[in-house]
XYZ file of C-alpha atoms in Angstrom:
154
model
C 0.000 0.000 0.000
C 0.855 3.233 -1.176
C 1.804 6.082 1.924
C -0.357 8.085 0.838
C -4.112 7.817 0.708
C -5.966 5.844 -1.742
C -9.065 6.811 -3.430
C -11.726 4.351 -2.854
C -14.756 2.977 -5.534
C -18.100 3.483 -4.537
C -18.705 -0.418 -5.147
C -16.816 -1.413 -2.561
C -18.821 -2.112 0.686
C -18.331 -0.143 3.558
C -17.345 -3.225 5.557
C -14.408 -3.781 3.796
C -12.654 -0.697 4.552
C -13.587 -1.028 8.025
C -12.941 -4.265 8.533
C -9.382 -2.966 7.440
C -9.046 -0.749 9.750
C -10.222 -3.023 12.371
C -7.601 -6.057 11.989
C -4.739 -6.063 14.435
C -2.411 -5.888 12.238
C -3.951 -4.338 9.253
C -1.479 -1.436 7.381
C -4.566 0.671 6.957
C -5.030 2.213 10.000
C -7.737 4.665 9.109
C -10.385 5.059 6.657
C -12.913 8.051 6.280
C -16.579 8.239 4.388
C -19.006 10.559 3.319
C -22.482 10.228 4.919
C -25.526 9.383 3.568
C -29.235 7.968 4.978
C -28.540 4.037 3.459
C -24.973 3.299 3.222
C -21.735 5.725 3.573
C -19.917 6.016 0.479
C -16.367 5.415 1.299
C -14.065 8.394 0.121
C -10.235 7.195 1.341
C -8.184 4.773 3.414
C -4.428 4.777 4.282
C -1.516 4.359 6.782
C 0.882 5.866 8.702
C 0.864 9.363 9.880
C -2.372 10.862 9.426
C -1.545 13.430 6.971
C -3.391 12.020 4.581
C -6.371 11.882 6.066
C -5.964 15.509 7.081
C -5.934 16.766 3.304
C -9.449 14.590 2.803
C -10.786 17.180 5.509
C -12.848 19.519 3.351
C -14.391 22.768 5.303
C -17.209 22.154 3.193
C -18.361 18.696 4.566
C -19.409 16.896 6.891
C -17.371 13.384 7.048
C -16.557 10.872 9.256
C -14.010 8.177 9.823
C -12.686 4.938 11.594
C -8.646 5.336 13.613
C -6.425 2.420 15.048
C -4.072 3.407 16.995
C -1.407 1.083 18.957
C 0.559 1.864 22.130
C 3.060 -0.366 23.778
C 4.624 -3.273 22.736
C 4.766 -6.769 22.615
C 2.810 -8.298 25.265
C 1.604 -4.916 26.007
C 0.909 -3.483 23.084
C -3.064 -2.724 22.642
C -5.272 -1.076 19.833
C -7.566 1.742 20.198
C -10.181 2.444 17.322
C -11.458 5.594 17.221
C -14.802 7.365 15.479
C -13.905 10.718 13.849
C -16.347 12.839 13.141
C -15.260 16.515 10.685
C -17.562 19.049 10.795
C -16.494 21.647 8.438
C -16.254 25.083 9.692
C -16.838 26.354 5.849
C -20.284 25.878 5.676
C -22.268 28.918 4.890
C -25.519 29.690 3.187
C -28.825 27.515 3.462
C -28.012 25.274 1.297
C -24.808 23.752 3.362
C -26.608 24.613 6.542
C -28.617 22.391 5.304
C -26.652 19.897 3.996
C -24.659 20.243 7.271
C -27.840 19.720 9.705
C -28.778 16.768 7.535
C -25.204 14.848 7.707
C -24.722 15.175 11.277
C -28.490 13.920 12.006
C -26.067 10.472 10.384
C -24.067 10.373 13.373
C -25.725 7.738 15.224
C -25.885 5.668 12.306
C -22.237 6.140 11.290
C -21.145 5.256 14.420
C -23.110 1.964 14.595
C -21.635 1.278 10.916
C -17.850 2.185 12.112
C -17.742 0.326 14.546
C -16.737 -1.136 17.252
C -14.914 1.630 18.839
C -13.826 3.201 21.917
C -13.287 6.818 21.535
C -14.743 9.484 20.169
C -13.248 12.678 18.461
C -14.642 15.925 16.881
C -13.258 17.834 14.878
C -13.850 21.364 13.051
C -10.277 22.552 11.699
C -7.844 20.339 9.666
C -4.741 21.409 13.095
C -7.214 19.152 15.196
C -6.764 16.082 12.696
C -2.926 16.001 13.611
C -0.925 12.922 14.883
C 0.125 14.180 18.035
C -3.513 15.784 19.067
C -4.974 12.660 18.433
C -2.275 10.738 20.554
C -2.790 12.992 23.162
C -6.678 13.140 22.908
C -6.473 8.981 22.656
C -3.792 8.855 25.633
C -5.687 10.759 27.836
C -8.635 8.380 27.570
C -6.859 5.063 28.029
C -3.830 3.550 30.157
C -0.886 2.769 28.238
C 1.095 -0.621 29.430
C 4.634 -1.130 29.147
C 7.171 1.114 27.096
C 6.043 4.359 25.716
C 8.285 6.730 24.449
C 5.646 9.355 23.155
C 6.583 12.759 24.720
C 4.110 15.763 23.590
C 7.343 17.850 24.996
C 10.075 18.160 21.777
């Protein structure tokens, strides 16, 4: 798989890309969709940092999105999925008011669709959708066994 992230066909089902993301030792680590009322139409996947699913962050949607993230290792190392849910803060007029008010009613449903998970983030601003805030939101949620050499102080 490609570092970057890869554009995804509307055929696939949604289960596939979370499934993905929800193998242990899957290298896609994060997948995000657009919403709609029947199924969510998957937009991107990828692995790594999460820069690439920081440019799929358009202020003009509302999108949402599946995380694993690992801390420790070996015997101690555990996964922790998280449900991401962008809220643009570019949407203006009635037309993406509307549009907005109409995707987020989806939340419920996403979630259900995403998961399982066990943390929830929110974001409005593509800075909120960067590795080390969501390390820190995800670290400050869960307890970390065994060696862990994250520092938020470089």
């Amino acid at each position: 798989y490609p570092l970057c992230a890869l554009a995804v066909s509307d055929e696939r089902p949604v289960s596939t890309q979370s499934t993905w993301v929800h193998e242990e030792m899957s290298p896609i680590n994060w997948a995000v969709f657009k919403p709609h009322k029947k199924k969510p139409i998957p937009l991107a996947f990828g692995h790594g940092d999460l820069s690439g699913l920081r440019k799929m962050m358009d202020d003009e949607r509302v999108l949402y999105g599946i995380i694993r993230m690992s801390f420790g290792s070996g015997q101690f190392r555990r996964s922790h999925w998280i449900f991401l849910k962008w809220s643009g803060d570019n949407m203006h007029g009635i037309k993406k008011m509307t549009e907005r008010a109409e995707h987020n009613s989806y939340e419920k449903f996403m979630a259900d669709i995403l998961g399982p998970w066990g943390i929830q983030i929110t974001c409005n601003a593509s800075e909120e959708v960067s590795l080390e805030k969501v390390i820190t939101h995800v670290r400050n949620k869960v307890v970390v066994d065994g060696h862990d050499d994250f520092s938020t102080s470089a």
